[in-house]
């Protein structure tokens, strides 16, 4: 049992060390794994642009609606998922910051849709509407415990309902800032 726990902790430490910082601002950080770092600079730049668009639109809206979230930092992590149909995940870390993991194989409008979907979950965590009980390993939504099939979970129903509207906001920002070219940092953390 102890060996397993120590192994898990080592994996977590290893996982944290192997992230490459692509971009950082006051509100967001954009990271990728070493496998994703090998992608073209143009593609890495696209990942950063999508995250910046999220910062300037959806995250700004969340901060306006929930003033207590002004100190929350959003971490975008691009990595290659083993499951082809997995596009992203969102979680609230112990310090209250938001971690959004995105499948690096996801491009174009699908990327905007996925970010829009995951930021609905970020808002749900920030508002207290969605919580994860780490001790018992289940989610509560609006105070009720749920163990539904993925697509029938109430937090997923809301995220799917709002993802296209959010994606439209991201795309509109990107179109209005077509010449925006972020300076990539590319440093190992």
mmCIF file with all atom_site columns, C-alpha atoms in Angstrom:
data_model
loop_
_atom_site.group_PDB
_atom_site.id
_atom_site.type_symbol
_atom_site.label_atom_id
_atom_site.label_alt_id
_atom_site.label_comp_id
_atom_site.label_asym_id
_atom_site.label_entity_id
_atom_site.label_seq_id
_atom_site.pdbx_PDB_ins_code
_atom_site.Cartn_x
_atom_site.Cartn_y
_atom_site.Cartn_z
_atom_site.occupancy
_atom_site.B_iso_or_equiv
_atom_site.pdbx_formal_charge
_atom_site.auth_seq_id
_atom_site.auth_comp_id
_atom_site.auth_asym_id
_atom_site.auth_atom_id
_atom_site.pdbx_PDB_model_num
ATOM 1   C CA . UNK A 1 1   ? 0.000   0.000  0.000   1.00 0.00 ? 1   UNK A CA 1
ATOM 2   C CA . UNK A 1 2   ? 2.745   2.468  0.944   1.00 0.00 ? 2   UNK A CA 1
ATOM 3   C CA . UNK A 1 3   ? 4.765   1.496  -2.138  1.00 0.00 ? 3   UNK A CA 1
ATOM 4   C CA . UNK A 1 4   ? 1.740   2.224  -4.318  1.00 0.00 ? 4   UNK A CA 1
ATOM 5   C CA . UNK A 1 5   ? 1.236   5.624  -2.682  1.00 0.00 ? 5   UNK A CA 1
ATOM 6   C CA . UNK A 1 6   ? 4.898   6.559  -3.048  1.00 0.00 ? 6   UNK A CA 1
ATOM 7   C CA . UNK A 1 7   ? 4.813   5.453  -6.676  1.00 0.00 ? 7   UNK A CA 1
ATOM 8   C CA . UNK A 1 8   ? 1.736   7.597  -7.291  1.00 0.00 ? 8   UNK A CA 1
ATOM 9   C CA . UNK A 1 9   ? 3.409   10.618 -5.677  1.00 0.00 ? 9   UNK A CA 1
ATOM 10  C CA . UNK A 1 10  ? 6.529   10.090 -7.803  1.00 0.00 ? 10  UNK A CA 1
ATOM 11  C CA . UNK A 1 11  ? 4.350   9.906  -10.943 1.00 0.00 ? 11  UNK A CA 1
ATOM 12  C CA . UNK A 1 12  ? 2.646   13.168 -9.967  1.00 0.00 ? 12  UNK A CA 1
ATOM 13  C CA . UNK A 1 13  ? 6.002   14.875 -9.359  1.00 0.00 ? 13  UNK A CA 1
ATOM 14  C CA . UNK A 1 14  ? 7.354   13.513 -12.652 1.00 0.00 ? 14  UNK A CA 1
ATOM 15  C CA . UNK A 1 15  ? 4.205   14.665 -14.435 1.00 0.00 ? 15  UNK A CA 1
ATOM 16  C CA . UNK A 1 16  ? 4.543   18.159 -13.004 1.00 0.00 ? 16  UNK A CA 1
ATOM 17  C CA . UNK A 1 17  ? 8.228   18.462 -13.922 1.00 0.00 ? 17  UNK A CA 1
ATOM 18  C CA . UNK A 1 18  ? 7.730   17.553 -17.573 1.00 0.00 ? 18  UNK A CA 1
ATOM 19  C CA . UNK A 1 19  ? 5.486   20.454 -18.495 1.00 0.00 ? 19  UNK A CA 1
ATOM 20  C CA . UNK A 1 20  ? 6.772   23.072 -20.881 1.00 0.00 ? 20  UNK A CA 1
ATOM 21  C CA . UNK A 1 21  ? 5.587   26.638 -20.360 1.00 0.00 ? 21  UNK A CA 1
ATOM 22  C CA . UNK A 1 22  ? 4.496   28.255 -23.620 1.00 0.00 ? 22  UNK A CA 1
ATOM 23  C CA . UNK A 1 23  ? 2.898   31.465 -22.359 1.00 0.00 ? 23  UNK A CA 1
ATOM 24  C CA . UNK A 1 24  ? 2.078   33.210 -19.080 1.00 0.00 ? 24  UNK A CA 1
ATOM 25  C CA . UNK A 1 25  ? -0.002  36.241 -18.138 1.00 0.00 ? 25  UNK A CA 1
ATOM 26  C CA . UNK A 1 26  ? -1.563  37.433 -14.873 1.00 0.00 ? 26  UNK A CA 1
ATOM 27  C CA . UNK A 1 27  ? -4.656  35.265 -15.437 1.00 0.00 ? 27  UNK A CA 1
ATOM 28  C CA . UNK A 1 28  ? -3.521  32.283 -17.537 1.00 0.00 ? 28  UNK A CA 1
ATOM 29  C CA . UNK A 1 29  ? -0.606  29.944 -18.121 1.00 0.00 ? 29  UNK A CA 1
ATOM 30  C CA . UNK A 1 30  ? -0.335  27.722 -21.178 1.00 0.00 ? 30  UNK A CA 1
ATOM 31  C CA . UNK A 1 31  ? 1.694   24.513 -20.927 1.00 0.00 ? 31  UNK A CA 1
ATOM 32  C CA . UNK A 1 32  ? 2.272   21.476 -23.079 1.00 0.00 ? 32  UNK A CA 1
ATOM 33  C CA . UNK A 1 33  ? 3.904   18.087 -22.650 1.00 0.00 ? 33  UNK A CA 1
ATOM 34  C CA . UNK A 1 34  ? 7.244   17.266 -24.309 1.00 0.00 ? 34  UNK A CA 1
ATOM 35  C CA . UNK A 1 35  ? 5.472   15.241 -27.021 1.00 0.00 ? 35  UNK A CA 1
ATOM 36  C CA . UNK A 1 36  ? 3.333   18.267 -27.927 1.00 0.00 ? 36  UNK A CA 1
ATOM 37  C CA . UNK A 1 37  ? 6.365   20.601 -27.839 1.00 0.00 ? 37  UNK A CA 1
ATOM 38  C CA . UNK A 1 38  ? 7.581   18.794 -30.971 1.00 0.00 ? 38  UNK A CA 1
ATOM 39  C CA . UNK A 1 39  ? 4.626   20.199 -32.932 1.00 0.00 ? 39  UNK A CA 1
ATOM 40  C CA . UNK A 1 40  ? 5.280   23.134 -35.257 1.00 0.00 ? 40  UNK A CA 1
ATOM 41  C CA . UNK A 1 41  ? 5.613   26.617 -33.792 1.00 0.00 ? 41  UNK A CA 1
ATOM 42  C CA . UNK A 1 42  ? 2.544   27.615 -35.777 1.00 0.00 ? 42  UNK A CA 1
ATOM 43  C CA . UNK A 1 43  ? 0.462   24.957 -34.053 1.00 0.00 ? 43  UNK A CA 1
ATOM 44  C CA . UNK A 1 44  ? 1.835   25.826 -30.599 1.00 0.00 ? 44  UNK A CA 1
ATOM 45  C CA . UNK A 1 45  ? 1.017   29.458 -31.345 1.00 0.00 ? 45  UNK A CA 1
ATOM 46  C CA . UNK A 1 46  ? -2.556  28.418 -32.227 1.00 0.00 ? 46  UNK A CA 1
ATOM 47  C CA . UNK A 1 47  ? -2.874  26.744 -28.827 1.00 0.00 ? 47  UNK A CA 1
ATOM 48  C CA . UNK A 1 48  ? -1.726  29.918 -27.079 1.00 0.00 ? 48  UNK A CA 1
ATOM 49  C CA . UNK A 1 49  ? -4.017  32.137 -29.184 1.00 0.00 ? 49  UNK A CA 1
ATOM 50  C CA . UNK A 1 50  ? -7.034  30.012 -28.239 1.00 0.00 ? 50  UNK A CA 1
ATOM 51  C CA . UNK A 1 51  ? -6.162  30.294 -24.538 1.00 0.00 ? 51  UNK A CA 1
ATOM 52  C CA . UNK A 1 52  ? -5.633  34.068 -24.819 1.00 0.00 ? 52  UNK A CA 1
ATOM 53  C CA . UNK A 1 53  ? -8.995  34.383 -26.595 1.00 0.00 ? 53  UNK A CA 1
ATOM 54  C CA . UNK A 1 54  ? -10.536 32.503 -23.649 1.00 0.00 ? 54  UNK A CA 1
ATOM 55  C CA . UNK A 1 55  ? -8.820  34.892 -21.220 1.00 0.00 ? 55  UNK A CA 1
ATOM 56  C CA . UNK A 1 56  ? -10.082 37.973 -23.057 1.00 0.00 ? 56  UNK A CA 1
ATOM 57  C CA . UNK A 1 57  ? -13.679 36.740 -23.418 1.00 0.00 ? 57  UNK A CA 1
ATOM 58  C CA . UNK A 1 58  ? -15.020 33.869 -21.315 1.00 0.00 ? 58  UNK A CA 1
ATOM 59  C CA . UNK A 1 59  ? -12.669 34.160 -18.331 1.00 0.00 ? 59  UNK A CA 1
ATOM 60  C CA . UNK A 1 60  ? -13.308 37.915 -18.275 1.00 0.00 ? 60  UNK A CA 1
ATOM 61  C CA . UNK A 1 61  ? -17.070 37.175 -18.169 1.00 0.00 ? 61  UNK A CA 1
ATOM 62  C CA . UNK A 1 62  ? -16.625 34.668 -15.316 1.00 0.00 ? 62  UNK A CA 1
ATOM 63  C CA . UNK A 1 63  ? -14.550 37.189 -13.325 1.00 0.00 ? 63  UNK A CA 1
ATOM 64  C CA . UNK A 1 64  ? -17.222 39.869 -13.847 1.00 0.00 ? 64  UNK A CA 1
ATOM 65  C CA . UNK A 1 65  ? -20.032 37.583 -12.702 1.00 0.00 ? 65  UNK A CA 1
ATOM 66  C CA . UNK A 1 66  ? -18.093 36.073 -9.772  1.00 0.00 ? 66  UNK A CA 1
ATOM 67  C CA . UNK A 1 67  ? -15.829 38.792 -8.300  1.00 0.00 ? 67  UNK A CA 1
ATOM 68  C CA . UNK A 1 68  ? -14.336 36.280 -5.825  1.00 0.00 ? 68  UNK A CA 1
ATOM 69  C CA . UNK A 1 69  ? -12.743 34.573 -8.858  1.00 0.00 ? 69  UNK A CA 1
ATOM 70  C CA . UNK A 1 70  ? -10.495 37.537 -9.715  1.00 0.00 ? 70  UNK A CA 1
ATOM 71  C CA . UNK A 1 71  ? -7.504  35.842 -8.019  1.00 0.00 ? 71  UNK A CA 1
ATOM 72  C CA . UNK A 1 72  ? -8.066  32.484 -9.699  1.00 0.00 ? 72  UNK A CA 1
ATOM 73  C CA . UNK A 1 73  ? -5.413  31.464 -12.210 1.00 0.00 ? 73  UNK A CA 1
ATOM 74  C CA . UNK A 1 74  ? -6.290  29.298 -15.225 1.00 0.00 ? 74  UNK A CA 1
ATOM 75  C CA . UNK A 1 75  ? -3.779  26.712 -16.390 1.00 0.00 ? 75  UNK A CA 1
ATOM 76  C CA . UNK A 1 76  ? -4.218  25.295 -19.912 1.00 0.00 ? 76  UNK A CA 1
ATOM 77  C CA . UNK A 1 77  ? -2.316  22.052 -20.507 1.00 0.00 ? 77  UNK A CA 1
ATOM 78  C CA . UNK A 1 78  ? -2.118  20.664 -24.046 1.00 0.00 ? 78  UNK A CA 1
ATOM 79  C CA . UNK A 1 79  ? -1.284  16.972 -24.196 1.00 0.00 ? 79  UNK A CA 1
ATOM 80  C CA . UNK A 1 80  ? -1.878  13.947 -26.387 1.00 0.00 ? 80  UNK A CA 1
ATOM 81  C CA . UNK A 1 81  ? -4.744  11.848 -25.104 1.00 0.00 ? 81  UNK A CA 1
ATOM 82  C CA . UNK A 1 82  ? -4.616  8.085  -25.533 1.00 0.00 ? 82  UNK A CA 1
ATOM 83  C CA . UNK A 1 83  ? -8.372  7.969  -26.150 1.00 0.00 ? 83  UNK A CA 1
ATOM 84  C CA . UNK A 1 84  ? -9.176  9.590  -29.487 1.00 0.00 ? 84  UNK A CA 1
ATOM 85  C CA . UNK A 1 85  ? -12.641 10.736 -28.398 1.00 0.00 ? 85  UNK A CA 1
ATOM 86  C CA . UNK A 1 86  ? -11.404 12.515 -25.232 1.00 0.00 ? 86  UNK A CA 1
ATOM 87  C CA . UNK A 1 87  ? -11.161 16.218 -26.048 1.00 0.00 ? 87  UNK A CA 1
ATOM 88  C CA . UNK A 1 88  ? -10.586 17.870 -22.688 1.00 0.00 ? 88  UNK A CA 1
ATOM 89  C CA . UNK A 1 89  ? -11.080 17.961 -18.949 1.00 0.00 ? 89  UNK A CA 1
ATOM 90  C CA . UNK A 1 90  ? -11.499 20.633 -16.298 1.00 0.00 ? 90  UNK A CA 1
ATOM 91  C CA . UNK A 1 91  ? -10.741 20.451 -12.596 1.00 0.00 ? 91  UNK A CA 1
ATOM 92  C CA . UNK A 1 92  ? -10.375 22.819 -9.698  1.00 0.00 ? 92  UNK A CA 1
ATOM 93  C CA . UNK A 1 93  ? -7.070  22.404 -7.902  1.00 0.00 ? 93  UNK A CA 1
ATOM 94  C CA . UNK A 1 94  ? -6.678  22.467 -4.119  1.00 0.00 ? 94  UNK A CA 1
ATOM 95  C CA . UNK A 1 95  ? -5.646  26.133 -4.161  1.00 0.00 ? 95  UNK A CA 1
ATOM 96  C CA . UNK A 1 96  ? -8.801  27.057 -6.108  1.00 0.00 ? 96  UNK A CA 1
ATOM 97  C CA . UNK A 1 97  ? -7.043  27.555 -9.447  1.00 0.00 ? 97  UNK A CA 1
ATOM 98  C CA . UNK A 1 98  ? -8.510  25.945 -12.557 1.00 0.00 ? 98  UNK A CA 1
ATOM 99  C CA . UNK A 1 99  ? -6.718  23.281 -14.610 1.00 0.00 ? 99  UNK A CA 1
ATOM 100 C CA . UNK A 1 100 ? -7.973  22.733 -18.150 1.00 0.00 ? 100 UNK A CA 1
ATOM 101 C CA . UNK A 1 101 ? -6.425  19.813 -20.014 1.00 0.00 ? 101 UNK A CA 1
ATOM 102 C CA . UNK A 1 102 ? -6.899  19.774 -23.776 1.00 0.00 ? 102 UNK A CA 1
ATOM 103 C CA . UNK A 1 103 ? -6.203  17.148 -26.407 1.00 0.00 ? 103 UNK A CA 1
ATOM 104 C CA . UNK A 1 104 ? -3.462  18.571 -28.642 1.00 0.00 ? 104 UNK A CA 1
ATOM 105 C CA . UNK A 1 105 ? -4.876  16.659 -31.616 1.00 0.00 ? 105 UNK A CA 1
ATOM 106 C CA . UNK A 1 106 ? -7.978  18.847 -31.382 1.00 0.00 ? 106 UNK A CA 1
ATOM 107 C CA . UNK A 1 107 ? -7.664  21.812 -33.798 1.00 0.00 ? 107 UNK A CA 1
ATOM 108 C CA . UNK A 1 108 ? -9.609  24.676 -35.343 1.00 0.00 ? 108 UNK A CA 1
ATOM 109 C CA . UNK A 1 109 ? -13.217 25.238 -34.384 1.00 0.00 ? 109 UNK A CA 1
ATOM 110 C CA . UNK A 1 110 ? -13.203 21.983 -32.407 1.00 0.00 ? 110 UNK A CA 1
ATOM 111 C CA . UNK A 1 111 ? -10.553 23.485 -30.128 1.00 0.00 ? 111 UNK A CA 1
ATOM 112 C CA . UNK A 1 112 ? -12.705 26.576 -29.510 1.00 0.00 ? 112 UNK A CA 1
ATOM 113 C CA . UNK A 1 113 ? -15.724 24.377 -28.800 1.00 0.00 ? 113 UNK A CA 1
ATOM 114 C CA . UNK A 1 114 ? -13.747 22.245 -26.341 1.00 0.00 ? 114 UNK A CA 1
ATOM 115 C CA . UNK A 1 115 ? -12.381 25.306 -24.529 1.00 0.00 ? 115 UNK A CA 1
ATOM 116 C CA . UNK A 1 116 ? -15.893 26.757 -24.410 1.00 0.00 ? 116 UNK A CA 1
ATOM 117 C CA . UNK A 1 117 ? -17.196 23.493 -22.957 1.00 0.00 ? 117 UNK A CA 1
ATOM 118 C CA . UNK A 1 118 ? -14.445 23.217 -20.317 1.00 0.00 ? 118 UNK A CA 1
ATOM 119 C CA . UNK A 1 119 ? -14.857 26.848 -19.245 1.00 0.00 ? 119 UNK A CA 1
ATOM 120 C CA . UNK A 1 120 ? -18.513 26.115 -18.442 1.00 0.00 ? 120 UNK A CA 1
ATOM 121 C CA . UNK A 1 121 ? -17.160 23.544 -15.971 1.00 0.00 ? 121 UNK A CA 1
ATOM 122 C CA . UNK A 1 122 ? -14.695 26.148 -14.653 1.00 0.00 ? 122 UNK A CA 1
ATOM 123 C CA . UNK A 1 123 ? -17.602 28.501 -13.966 1.00 0.00 ? 123 UNK A CA 1
ATOM 124 C CA . UNK A 1 124 ? -19.525 25.642 -12.306 1.00 0.00 ? 124 UNK A CA 1
ATOM 125 C CA . UNK A 1 125 ? -16.578 24.976 -9.967  1.00 0.00 ? 125 UNK A CA 1
ATOM 126 C CA . UNK A 1 126 ? -16.064 28.684 -9.187  1.00 0.00 ? 126 UNK A CA 1
ATOM 127 C CA . UNK A 1 127 ? -19.744 29.288 -8.442  1.00 0.00 ? 127 UNK A CA 1
ATOM 128 C CA . UNK A 1 128 ? -19.869 26.229 -6.163  1.00 0.00 ? 128 UNK A CA 1
ATOM 129 C CA . UNK A 1 129 ? -22.464 24.621 -8.400  1.00 0.00 ? 129 UNK A CA 1
ATOM 130 C CA . UNK A 1 130 ? -20.098 21.702 -9.148  1.00 0.00 ? 130 UNK A CA 1
ATOM 131 C CA . UNK A 1 131 ? -17.862 20.161 -6.493  1.00 0.00 ? 131 UNK A CA 1
ATOM 132 C CA . UNK A 1 132 ? -15.694 17.091 -6.364  1.00 0.00 ? 132 UNK A CA 1
ATOM 133 C CA . UNK A 1 133 ? -15.417 15.115 -3.144  1.00 0.00 ? 133 UNK A CA 1
ATOM 134 C CA . UNK A 1 134 ? -11.855 13.818 -3.314  1.00 0.00 ? 134 UNK A CA 1
ATOM 135 C CA . UNK A 1 135 ? -12.285 11.545 -0.295  1.00 0.00 ? 135 UNK A CA 1
ATOM 136 C CA . UNK A 1 136 ? -15.309 9.680  -1.640  1.00 0.00 ? 136 UNK A CA 1
ATOM 137 C CA . UNK A 1 137 ? -14.611 10.224 -5.380  1.00 0.00 ? 137 UNK A CA 1
ATOM 138 C CA . UNK A 1 138 ? -17.894 11.659 -6.626  1.00 0.00 ? 138 UNK A CA 1
ATOM 139 C CA . UNK A 1 139 ? -19.248 14.964 -7.925  1.00 0.00 ? 139 UNK A CA 1
ATOM 140 C CA . UNK A 1 140 ? -22.043 16.988 -6.411  1.00 0.00 ? 140 UNK A CA 1
ATOM 141 C CA . UNK A 1 141 ? -24.050 19.331 -8.588  1.00 0.00 ? 141 UNK A CA 1
ATOM 142 C CA . UNK A 1 142 ? -26.136 21.981 -6.833  1.00 0.00 ? 142 UNK A CA 1
ATOM 143 C CA . UNK A 1 143 ? -25.611 20.069 -3.580  1.00 0.00 ? 143 UNK A CA 1
ATOM 144 C CA . UNK A 1 144 ? -26.832 16.708 -4.858  1.00 0.00 ? 144 UNK A CA 1
ATOM 145 C CA . UNK A 1 145 ? -24.663 13.651 -5.357  1.00 0.00 ? 145 UNK A CA 1
ATOM 146 C CA . UNK A 1 146 ? -24.690 12.305 -8.936  1.00 0.00 ? 146 UNK A CA 1
ATOM 147 C CA . UNK A 1 147 ? -23.375 9.179  -10.653 1.00 0.00 ? 147 UNK A CA 1
ATOM 148 C CA . UNK A 1 148 ? -24.962 9.378  -14.074 1.00 0.00 ? 148 UNK A CA 1
ATOM 149 C CA . UNK A 1 149 ? -23.712 8.204  -17.432 1.00 0.00 ? 149 UNK A CA 1
ATOM 150 C CA . UNK A 1 150 ? -21.376 10.913 -18.795 1.00 0.00 ? 150 UNK A CA 1
ATOM 151 C CA . UNK A 1 151 ? -23.822 12.534 -21.272 1.00 0.00 ? 151 UNK A CA 1
ATOM 152 C CA . UNK A 1 152 ? -26.674 12.548 -18.712 1.00 0.00 ? 152 UNK A CA 1
ATOM 153 C CA . UNK A 1 153 ? -24.767 14.282 -15.929 1.00 0.00 ? 153 UNK A CA 1
ATOM 154 C CA . UNK A 1 154 ? -26.427 17.656 -15.198 1.00 0.00 ? 154 UNK A CA 1
ATOM 155 C CA . UNK A 1 155 ? -23.124 19.561 -15.406 1.00 0.00 ? 155 UNK A CA 1
ATOM 156 C CA . UNK A 1 156 ? -22.414 18.015 -18.815 1.00 0.00 ? 156 UNK A CA 1
ATOM 157 C CA . UNK A 1 157 ? -25.910 18.860 -20.088 1.00 0.00 ? 157 UNK A CA 1
ATOM 158 C CA . UNK A 1 158 ? -25.275 22.513 -19.233 1.00 0.00 ? 158 UNK A CA 1
ATOM 159 C CA . UNK A 1 159 ? -21.768 22.462 -20.749 1.00 0.00 ? 159 UNK A CA 1
ATOM 160 C CA . UNK A 1 160 ? -23.002 20.945 -24.015 1.00 0.00 ? 160 UNK A CA 1
ATOM 161 C CA . UNK A 1 161 ? -25.843 23.469 -24.153 1.00 0.00 ? 161 UNK A CA 1
ATOM 162 C CA . UNK A 1 162 ? -23.450 26.443 -23.796 1.00 0.00 ? 162 UNK A CA 1
ATOM 163 C CA . UNK A 1 163 ? -20.310 25.262 -25.624 1.00 0.00 ? 163 UNK A CA 1
ATOM 164 C CA . UNK A 1 164 ? -21.323 26.549 -29.077 1.00 0.00 ? 164 UNK A CA 1
ATOM 165 C CA . UNK A 1 165 ? -22.234 29.999 -27.744 1.00 0.00 ? 165 UNK A CA 1
ATOM 166 C CA . UNK A 1 166 ? -18.865 30.153 -25.956 1.00 0.00 ? 166 UNK A CA 1
ATOM 167 C CA . UNK A 1 167 ? -17.010 28.908 -29.051 1.00 0.00 ? 167 UNK A CA 1
ATOM 168 C CA . UNK A 1 168 ? -18.620 31.701 -31.078 1.00 0.00 ? 168 UNK A CA 1
ATOM 169 C CA . UNK A 1 169 ? -17.258 34.279 -28.606 1.00 0.00 ? 169 UNK A CA 1
ATOM 170 C CA . UNK A 1 170 ? -13.763 32.787 -28.898 1.00 0.00 ? 170 UNK A CA 1
ATOM 171 C CA . UNK A 1 171 ? -13.884 32.672 -32.706 1.00 0.00 ? 171 UNK A CA 1
ATOM 172 C CA . UNK A 1 172 ? -15.150 36.264 -32.883 1.00 0.00 ? 172 UNK A CA 1
ATOM 173 C CA . UNK A 1 173 ? -12.218 37.441 -30.724 1.00 0.00 ? 173 UNK A CA 1
ATOM 174 C CA . UNK A 1 174 ? -9.758  35.463 -32.863 1.00 0.00 ? 174 UNK A CA 1
ATOM 175 C CA . UNK A 1 175 ? -11.198 36.949 -36.073 1.00 0.00 ? 175 UNK A CA 1
ATOM 176 C CA . UNK A 1 176 ? -10.987 40.471 -34.654 1.00 0.00 ? 176 UNK A CA 1
ATOM 177 C CA . UNK A 1 177 ? -7.368  39.855 -33.602 1.00 0.00 ? 177 UNK A CA 1
ATOM 178 C CA . UNK A 1 178 ? -6.166  37.937 -36.636 1.00 0.00 ? 178 UNK A CA 1
ATOM 179 C CA . UNK A 1 179 ? -2.712  39.558 -36.490 1.00 0.00 ? 179 UNK A CA 1
ATOM 180 C CA . UNK A 1 180 ? -2.192  38.821 -32.797 1.00 0.00 ? 180 UNK A CA 1
ATOM 181 C CA . UNK A 1 181 ? 0.959   36.771 -32.517 1.00 0.00 ? 181 UNK A CA 1
ATOM 182 C CA . UNK A 1 182 ? 1.861   35.721 -28.955 1.00 0.00 ? 182 UNK A CA 1
ATOM 183 C CA . UNK A 1 183 ? 5.495   35.496 -27.927 1.00 0.00 ? 183 UNK A CA 1
ATOM 184 C CA . UNK A 1 184 ? 6.107   31.887 -26.910 1.00 0.00 ? 184 UNK A CA 1
ATOM 185 C CA . UNK A 1 185 ? 8.338   31.291 -23.880 1.00 0.00 ? 185 UNK A CA 1
ATOM 186 C CA . UNK A 1 186 ? 8.978   27.531 -24.289 1.00 0.00 ? 186 UNK A CA 1
ATOM 187 C CA . UNK A 1 187 ? 10.670  26.786 -20.961 1.00 0.00 ? 187 UNK A CA 1
ATOM 188 C CA . UNK A 1 188 ? 10.586  23.503 -19.060 1.00 0.00 ? 188 UNK A CA 1
ATOM 189 C CA . UNK A 1 189 ? 8.893   23.672 -15.684 1.00 0.00 ? 189 UNK A CA 1
#
